[in-house]
Amino acid sequence: MALSGPPASAEPLTRGVVFHSLHEALRNLWGEEQLAAVVAALPAEVAHATFGAAYRPLTWYPVAYLEAWHEAVHAGPAGRDDGIYVEYMDRALDVSLGRLRRAFMRFMNPVKLAERSSELWRSFHTHGDMTVEWSSDASGRVTLVGHPFTANRLGRLTYASMVRYTLALSRAKHVRQEHAVDAEGKLTVSVTWDP
């Protein structure tokens, strides 16, 4: 069964399977009780759409719903600790990418993986333009514009963590990131790694 493309929408959307990855990462790290606590902390509309009986993993949902999940996890079981939150996002990315795709990524060098990053992003998000620039064999920059993640601190941390972890799934060792947003809202993630 082929996955459907996103509906025409001016509102940024994310694929519903991303919420499944958030559910599973929560279960794996903190258990059912904490998952229930995060769902209870969400706005009722978000909880119903992305966790209740109405939830459909192949449906597209507003990115605002995804941001509500991020905030609830960061404030809840992650205890506002960015390191714990990043570990959670790593586990969620593992689930959303799947074992087969992760295994394939291990055979790629970071530059080849980055060349495919826009395609990977588009499989989960309708908005946001990415660019990749390589400074050397062990460093580069990934930028994002036109996506809600650029507008707030937790969104920027989430995106930068996804870039770092995705590169870490390749043959890059000890991937590190720094990120900043400029006055026009362009988020730049500078990454370095050991060759």
mmCIF file of C-alpha atoms in Angstrom, residues 62-181:
data_model
loop_
_atom_site.group_PDB
_atom_site.id
_atom_site.type_symbol
_atom_site.label_atom_id
_atom_site.label_comp_id
_atom_site.label_asym_id
_atom_site.label_seq_id
_atom_site.Cartn_x
_atom_site.Cartn_y
_atom_site.Cartn_z
ATOM 1 C CA PRO A 62 -1.039 20.178 11.833
ATOM 2 C CA VAL A 63 2.564 20.732 12.937
ATOM 3 C CA ALA A 64 1.054 22.684 15.841
ATOM 4 C CA TYR A 65 -0.154 19.315 17.198
ATOM 5 C CA LEU A 66 3.389 17.970 16.973
ATOM 6 C CA GLU A 67 4.717 21.021 18.791
ATOM 7 C CA ALA A 68 2.140 20.440 21.552
ATOM 8 C CA TRP A 69 3.503 16.903 22.004
ATOM 9 C CA HIS A 70 7.075 18.199 22.140
ATOM 10 C CA GLU A 71 6.143 20.768 24.786
ATOM 11 C CA ALA A 72 4.225 18.214 26.881
ATOM 12 C CA VAL A 73 7.121 15.738 26.840
ATOM 13 C CA HIS A 74 9.739 18.415 27.549
ATOM 14 C CA ALA A 75 7.726 19.813 30.478
ATOM 15 C CA GLY A 76 6.596 16.370 31.699
ATOM 16 C CA PRO A 77 8.783 13.255 31.749
ATOM 17 C CA ALA A 78 11.869 15.050 30.400
ATOM 18 C CA GLY A 79 11.647 17.478 33.332
ATOM 19 C CA ARG A 80 12.660 20.426 31.098
ATOM 20 C CA ASP A 81 16.079 18.782 30.750
ATOM 21 C CA ASP A 82 17.237 19.279 27.154
ATOM 22 C CA GLY A 83 19.588 16.277 27.309
ATOM 23 C CA ILE A 84 16.791 13.923 28.362
ATOM 24 C CA TYR A 85 14.484 15.441 25.743
ATOM 25 C CA VAL A 86 17.107 14.918 23.012
ATOM 26 C CA GLU A 87 17.478 11.266 24.042
ATOM 27 C CA TYR A 88 13.696 10.938 23.707
ATOM 28 C CA MET A 89 13.758 12.506 20.242
ATOM 29 C CA ASP A 90 16.545 10.095 19.200
ATOM 30 C CA ARG A 91 14.311 7.155 20.185
ATOM 31 C CA ALA A 92 11.341 8.684 18.359
ATOM 32 C CA LEU A 93 13.443 9.109 15.216
ATOM 33 C CA ASP A 94 14.497 5.464 15.472
ATOM 34 C CA VAL A 95 10.837 4.435 15.429
ATOM 35 C CA SER A 96 9.796 6.772 12.600
ATOM 36 C CA LEU A 97 12.712 5.785 10.364
ATOM 37 C CA GLY A 98 12.267 2.082 10.956
ATOM 38 C CA ARG A 99 14.892 -0.642 11.170
ATOM 39 C CA LEU A 100 15.340 -1.127 7.445
ATOM 40 C CA ARG A 101 15.922 2.539 6.663
ATOM 41 C CA ARG A 102 18.303 2.892 9.631
ATOM 42 C CA ALA A 103 20.304 -0.126 8.453
ATOM 43 C CA PHE A 104 20.527 1.350 4.950
ATOM 44 C CA MET A 105 21.698 4.695 6.369
ATOM 45 C CA ARG A 106 24.639 3.017 8.139
ATOM 46 C CA PHE A 107 26.138 2.241 4.732
ATOM 47 C CA MET A 108 26.059 5.880 3.649
ATOM 48 C CA ASN A 109 28.691 8.502 4.291
ATOM 49 C CA PRO A 110 27.418 11.767 5.806
ATOM 50 C CA VAL A 111 27.589 13.698 2.528
ATOM 51 C CA LYS A 112 25.495 11.112 0.637
ATOM 52 C CA LEU A 113 23.015 10.998 3.488
ATOM 53 C CA ALA A 114 22.709 14.781 3.481
ATOM 54 C CA GLU A 115 22.013 14.736 -0.251
ATOM 55 C CA ARG A 116 18.931 12.640 0.560
ATOM 56 C CA SER A 117 17.902 14.695 3.604
ATOM 57 C CA SER A 118 15.341 16.844 1.775
ATOM 58 C CA GLU A 119 13.638 13.716 0.477
ATOM 59 C CA LEU A 120 13.616 12.262 3.978
ATOM 60 C CA TRP A 121 12.203 15.529 5.412
ATOM 61 C CA ARG A 122 9.458 15.653 2.761
ATOM 62 C CA SER A 123 8.303 12.152 3.634
ATOM 63 C CA PHE A 124 7.219 13.514 7.036
ATOM 64 C CA HIS A 125 6.624 17.285 6.588
ATOM 65 C CA THR A 126 4.794 19.439 4.034
ATOM 66 C CA HIS A 127 6.591 22.708 4.744
ATOM 67 C CA GLY A 128 10.127 23.875 5.259
ATOM 68 C CA ASP A 129 12.975 24.189 2.796
ATOM 69 C CA MET A 130 16.276 22.557 3.667
ATOM 70 C CA THR A 131 19.697 23.257 2.250
ATOM 71 C CA VAL A 132 22.944 21.460 2.946
ATOM 72 C CA GLU A 133 26.456 22.872 2.561
ATOM 73 C CA TRP A 134 29.655 20.950 3.272
ATOM 74 C CA SER A 135 32.647 22.766 4.686
ATOM 75 C CA SER A 136 34.928 19.717 4.781
ATOM 76 C CA ASP A 137 34.834 15.930 5.014
ATOM 77 C CA ALA A 138 33.891 16.282 8.659
ATOM 78 C CA SER A 139 31.695 19.371 8.887
ATOM 79 C CA GLY A 140 28.770 21.074 7.254
ATOM 80 C CA ARG A 141 25.678 23.189 7.714
ATOM 81 C CA VAL A 142 22.028 22.325 7.317
ATOM 82 C CA THR A 143 19.490 25.136 7.142
ATOM 83 C CA LEU A 144 15.729 25.179 7.501
ATOM 84 C CA VAL A 145 13.382 28.010 6.531
ATOM 85 C CA GLY A 146 9.626 28.231 6.242
ATOM 86 C CA HIS A 147 8.740 25.800 9.017
ATOM 87 C CA PRO A 148 7.260 26.442 12.481
ATOM 88 C CA PHE A 149 10.225 24.683 14.160
ATOM 89 C CA THR A 150 12.342 27.751 13.419
ATOM 90 C CA ALA A 151 10.090 30.037 15.479
ATOM 91 C CA ASN A 152 10.708 28.697 18.996
ATOM 92 C CA ARG A 153 13.548 27.340 21.106
ATOM 93 C CA LEU A 154 12.172 23.816 21.513
ATOM 94 C CA GLY A 155 11.388 23.526 17.807
ATOM 95 C CA ARG A 156 14.943 24.580 16.959
ATOM 96 C CA LEU A 157 16.383 22.087 19.441
ATOM 97 C CA THR A 158 14.156 19.342 18.007
ATOM 98 C CA TYR A 159 15.244 20.010 14.425
ATOM 99 C CA ALA A 160 18.935 20.340 15.326
ATOM 100 C CA SER A 161 18.746 17.071 17.259
ATOM 101 C CA MET A 162 17.139 15.342 14.278
ATOM 102 C CA VAL A 163 19.940 16.561 12.000
ATOM 103 C CA ARG A 164 22.611 15.404 14.463
ATOM 104 C CA TYR A 165 21.052 12.001 15.054
ATOM 105 C CA THR A 166 20.372 11.359 11.376
ATOM 106 C CA LEU A 167 24.037 11.998 10.599
ATOM 107 C CA ALA A 168 25.008 9.776 13.525
ATOM 108 C CA LEU A 169 23.102 6.959 11.818
ATOM 109 C CA SER A 170 25.543 7.181 8.916
ATOM 110 C CA ARG A 171 29.232 6.351 9.131
ATOM 111 C CA ALA A 172 29.939 9.629 10.957
ATOM 112 C CA LYS A 173 31.358 9.214 14.446
ATOM 113 C CA HIS A 174 30.776 11.487 17.445
ATOM 114 C CA VAL A 175 28.464 13.916 15.625
ATOM 115 C CA ARG A 176 28.104 17.285 17.331
ATOM 116 C CA GLN A 177 25.809 20.188 16.522
ATOM 117 C CA GLU A 178 25.379 23.866 17.257
ATOM 118 C CA HIS A 179 22.402 25.789 16.000
ATOM 119 C CA ALA A 180 21.194 29.368 15.710
ATOM 120 C CA VAL A 181 18.412 31.276 14.009
#
